[in-house]
Short mmCIF file of C-alpha atoms in Angstrom, two decimals:
data_model
loop_
_atom_site.label_atom_id
_atom_site.label_comp_id
_atom_site.label_asym_id
_atom_site.label_seq_id
_atom_site.Cartn_x
_atom_site.Cartn_y
_atom_site.Cartn_z
CA MET D 1171 35.19 42.45 35.12
CA LYS D 1172 34.74 46.03 36.25
CA ASN D 1173 37.78 47.56 37.96
CA ILE D 1174 37.99 50.69 40.06
CA LEU D 1175 40.99 53.01 40.23
CA MET D 1176 41.11 54.97 43.48
CA VAL D 1177 43.51 57.91 43.66
CA ARG D 1178 44.12 59.60 46.99
CA MET D 1179 45.69 62.98 47.64
CA LEU D 1180 47.97 62.74 50.67
CA PRO D 1181 47.03 64.78 53.77
CA ALA D 1182 50.34 66.66 53.71
CA ASN D 1183 49.59 68.05 50.23
CA ALA D 1184 47.36 71.11 50.30
CA THR D 1185 47.78 71.47 46.54
CA LEU D 1186 47.98 68.95 43.73
CA GLY D 1187 50.34 68.87 40.77
CA LEU D 1188 51.47 66.32 38.20
CA ASP D 1189 54.74 65.89 40.12
CA VAL D 1190 53.04 65.43 43.53
CA ASN D 1191 52.93 61.93 45.00
CA VAL D 1192 49.54 60.28 45.50
CA HIS D 1193 48.37 56.92 46.80
CA TRP D 1194 46.46 54.77 44.34
CA GLY D 1195 45.13 51.27 44.07
CA ILE D 1196 42.97 48.99 41.95
CA PHE D 1197 39.78 47.64 43.49
CA SER D 1198 37.18 45.12 42.36
CA LYS D 1199 33.50 46.02 42.13
CA ALA D 1200 33.11 44.31 45.51
CA GLY D 1201 35.67 46.69 47.02
CA LYS D 1202 38.56 44.23 47.30
CA LEU D 1203 42.04 45.67 46.78
CA SER D 1204 43.94 44.01 43.94
CA GLY D 1205 47.64 43.91 44.73
CA ALA D 1206 49.23 46.61 46.86
CA VAL D 1207 48.59 50.30 47.36
CA GLN D 1208 50.93 52.20 45.04
CA VAL D 1209 52.71 55.54 45.48
CA SER D 1210 53.42 57.53 42.33
CA GLU D 1211 53.51 61.04 41.00
CA LEU D 1212 50.03 61.92 39.77
CA GLY D 1213 51.28 62.37 36.22
CA HIS D 1214 52.48 58.75 36.12
CA VAL D 1215 49.43 57.05 37.64
CA LYS D 1216 47.62 56.32 34.37
CA SER D 1217 50.64 54.80 32.62
CA GLU D 1218 51.53 52.70 35.68
CA TRP D 1219 47.91 51.56 35.98
CA CYS D 1220 48.04 50.46 32.34
CA LYS D 1221 51.21 48.44 33.03
CA LEU D 1222 49.61 46.64 35.98
CA GLN D 1223 46.54 45.91 33.85
CA GLY D 1224 48.69 44.57 31.00
CA ILE D 1225 47.48 47.29 28.61
CA SER D 1226 50.04 47.99 25.86
CA ASP D 1227 51.10 51.42 24.62
CA THR D 1228 49.47 50.64 21.27
CA ALA D 1229 46.04 50.05 22.85
CA SER D 1230 43.22 52.48 22.07
CA GLU D 1231 42.61 55.42 24.39
CA GLU D 1232 39.30 53.84 25.40
CA GLU D 1233 41.15 50.73 26.64
CA LYS D 1234 43.44 52.94 28.71
CA ILE D 1235 40.54 54.36 30.75
CA PRO D 1236 39.56 52.59 34.02
CA ASP D 1237 35.91 51.54 34.37
CA VAL D 1238 35.53 53.79 37.41
CA VAL D 1239 37.87 56.47 38.82
CA ILE D 1240 37.45 57.60 42.43
CA LEU D 1241 39.30 60.64 43.76
CA LEU D 1242 39.85 60.85 47.50
CA LEU D 1243 40.55 64.31 48.95
CA PRO D 1244 42.22 65.11 52.30
CA GLY D 1245 39.73 66.01 55.02
CA SER D 1246 41.65 69.23 55.60
CA LEU D 1247 40.36 70.59 52.27
CA VAL D 1248 36.68 70.22 53.12
CA ILE D 1249 34.12 71.16 55.76
CA SER D 1250 32.31 68.07 57.09
CA ARG D 1251 29.17 68.29 59.22
CA GLN D 1252 26.17 66.29 60.40
CA LEU D 1253 23.00 68.31 60.89
CA GLU D 1254 19.51 67.67 62.23
CA LEU D 1255 16.85 68.96 59.83
CA ASN D 1256 13.14 69.27 60.41
CA GLU D 1257 10.64 68.11 57.78
CA GLY D 1258 10.34 71.55 56.19
CA GLN D 1259 14.10 71.96 55.92
CA ARG D 1260 14.50 68.51 54.35
CA LYS D 1261 12.04 69.44 51.58
CA HIS D 1262 14.24 72.40 50.62
CA MET D 1263 17.61 70.91 51.58
CA GLY D 1264 19.54 72.37 48.65
CA THR D 1265 18.51 75.88 49.63
CA VAL D 1266 18.73 75.47 53.40
CA LEU D 1267 22.09 73.74 53.89
CA PRO D 1268 24.38 76.62 52.84
CA TYR D 1269 22.74 78.95 55.36
CA LEU D 1270 22.98 76.42 58.20
CA ILE D 1271 26.78 76.45 57.94
CA GLU D 1272 27.16 80.08 56.87
CA GLU D 1273 28.53 81.23 60.24
CA GLU D 1274 31.35 78.67 60.08
CA LEU D 1275 32.54 79.81 56.67
CA ALA D 1276 35.26 82.36 56.07
CA VAL D 1277 34.14 82.75 52.47
CA ASP D 1278 30.98 83.68 50.57
CA ILE D 1279 28.34 80.93 50.40
CA ASP D 1280 28.19 81.23 46.62
CA SER D 1281 31.89 80.30 46.38
CA ILE D 1282 31.47 76.78 47.82
CA HIS D 1283 30.12 73.50 46.50
CA ILE D 1284 28.06 71.35 48.91
CA ALA D 1285 27.33 67.62 48.61
CA SER D 1286 24.86 66.05 51.03
CA LEU D 1287 23.52 62.64 52.07
CA SER D 1288 20.29 62.03 53.98
CA HIS D 1289 20.43 59.32 56.64
CA ARG D 1290 17.75 56.65 56.43
CA LYS D 1291 15.22 56.55 59.27
CA SER D 1292 16.71 59.74 60.71
CA ASN D 1293 16.49 63.52 60.39
CA ARG D 1294 20.26 63.68 60.11
CA VAL D 1295 22.02 64.91 56.99
CA SER D 1296 25.75 64.61 56.35
CA LEU D 1297 27.35 67.28 54.20
CA VAL D 1298 30.74 68.03 52.76
CA ALA D 1299 31.63 71.48 51.42
CA ILE D 1300 34.62 72.64 49.37
CA SER D 1301 35.36 75.87 47.57
CA HIS D 1302 34.62 75.97 43.84
CA GLU D 1303 38.14 77.30 43.24
CA ASN D 1304 39.79 74.39 45.08
CA ILE D 1305 37.80 71.65 43.38
CA GLN D 1306 38.20 73.20 39.92
CA ASP D 1307 41.99 73.49 40.40
CA ILE D 1308 42.17 69.85 41.51
CA LEU D 1309 40.02 68.58 38.65
CA SER D 1310 42.08 70.55 36.16
CA VAL D 1311 45.31 68.88 37.29
CA VAL D 1312 43.68 65.44 37.40
CA ALA D 1313 42.49 65.98 33.81
CA GLU D 1314 46.06 66.85 32.80
CA ALA D 1315 47.06 63.46 34.21
CA GLY D 1316 44.57 61.84 31.80
CA LEU D 1317 42.01 60.91 34.45
CA SER D 1318 38.35 61.85 34.83
CA PRO D 1319 36.90 61.10 38.30
CA ASP D 1320 33.47 59.49 38.39
CA HIS D 1321 33.19 60.03 42.16
CA ILE D 1322 34.92 62.40 44.59
CA TYR D 1323 34.98 61.85 48.35
CA SER D 1324 36.79 63.18 51.39
CA ASP D 1325 38.88 60.55 53.16
CA CYS D 1326 37.04 61.49 56.37
CA GLN D 1327 33.84 60.09 54.88
CA LEU D 1328 35.33 56.58 54.98
CA LEU D 1329 35.72 56.50 58.77
CA GLN D 1330 32.76 55.76 61.02
CA ALA D 1331 32.79 55.05 64.74
CA PRO D 1332 30.75 52.36 66.55
CA PRO D 1333 28.25 53.53 69.22
CA GLU D 1334 29.78 55.20 72.29
CA THR D 1335 33.21 55.20 70.67
CA ILE D 1336 35.68 57.79 69.45
CA ALA D 1337 37.79 56.43 66.59
CA LEU D 1338 41.16 58.00 65.78
CA ILE D 1339 43.44 57.24 62.84
CA VAL D 1340 46.91 58.77 62.75
CA ASP D 1341 47.60 59.52 59.11
CA ASP D 1342 50.87 61.17 58.19
CA SER D 1343 50.76 64.68 59.70
CA VAL D 1344 47.09 64.63 60.72
CA VAL D 1345 44.60 62.66 62.78
CA VAL D 1346 41.18 61.64 61.43
CA MET D 1347 38.56 61.49 64.20
CA ALA D 1348 35.08 59.98 64.12
CA SER D 1349 32.39 59.66 66.80
CA PRO D 1350 28.66 58.84 66.73
CA GLY D 1351 26.41 61.73 65.71
CA HIS D 1352 29.26 63.82 64.31
CA ALA D 1353 30.90 64.06 60.92
CA SER D 1354 34.44 62.68 60.82
CA GLN D 1355 37.10 65.38 60.76
CA SER D 1356 40.76 65.84 59.94
CA LEU D 1357 42.69 67.49 62.79
CA ASP D 1358 46.21 68.65 63.61
CA TYR D 1359 47.83 66.69 66.44
CA GLU D 1360 47.58 69.68 68.79
CA ALA D 1361 43.80 69.89 68.38
CA VAL D 1362 43.11 66.22 69.24
CA PRO D 1363 42.97 66.47 73.07
CA PHE D 1364 40.50 69.36 72.97
CA ALA D 1365 38.37 67.72 70.27
CA CYS D 1366 38.30 64.42 72.15
CA SER D 1367 37.25 66.10 75.40
CA GLN D 1368 34.36 67.79 73.57
CA ARG D 1369 33.22 64.55 71.96
CA LEU D 1370 33.49 62.63 75.27
CA GLU D 1371 31.40 65.28 76.97
CA ALA D 1372 28.79 64.98 74.21
CA LEU D 1373 28.73 61.19 74.54
CA GLU D 1374 28.29 61.40 78.32
CA THR D 1375 25.50 63.96 77.91
CA ASN D 1376 23.67 61.71 75.44
CA GLU D 1377 24.02 58.75 77.82
CA GLY D 1378 22.60 60.83 80.64
#
């Protein structure tokens, strides 16, 4: 039976090291959590996963590798946006997207990696951007821990709000906010009232 190891960087950690605590858990292919969510130093995750799976120290290296490894990054490390694209822009999405968010970036476009997802039956596109330097540093440390992620997501991507709703999740030192028509974002507590007022105004405008 295929099992999935999900490892999550905590929001409070802007950097990752082998001695930094992470959340991790084992999931079935259907997405059901097996057991409890664990907290361990990143460097110990693989060995503790093996113990939970009943894999002995004498097992082959291939047996000590999870079927799927998912790495979940804090929303504070990425730029998340939802954009409306016309038909011409959608045909050249890979070229167009960096320039549509260029004004919001404090770094050169060529220094960031962008992942995108087109919405079905809509002109909307969701994107997540992270600097090449950040993602390479993270992957390097994860490799030192003996893990090779098959998929990488931002934790903000897991939160979606129902229609006409603003969803807030208080998570350690940050708040994750989602609302219809907008990409979910990770915010400091102080920014929540202003962000909520903007989203409420947008919702009321759309209703009108």
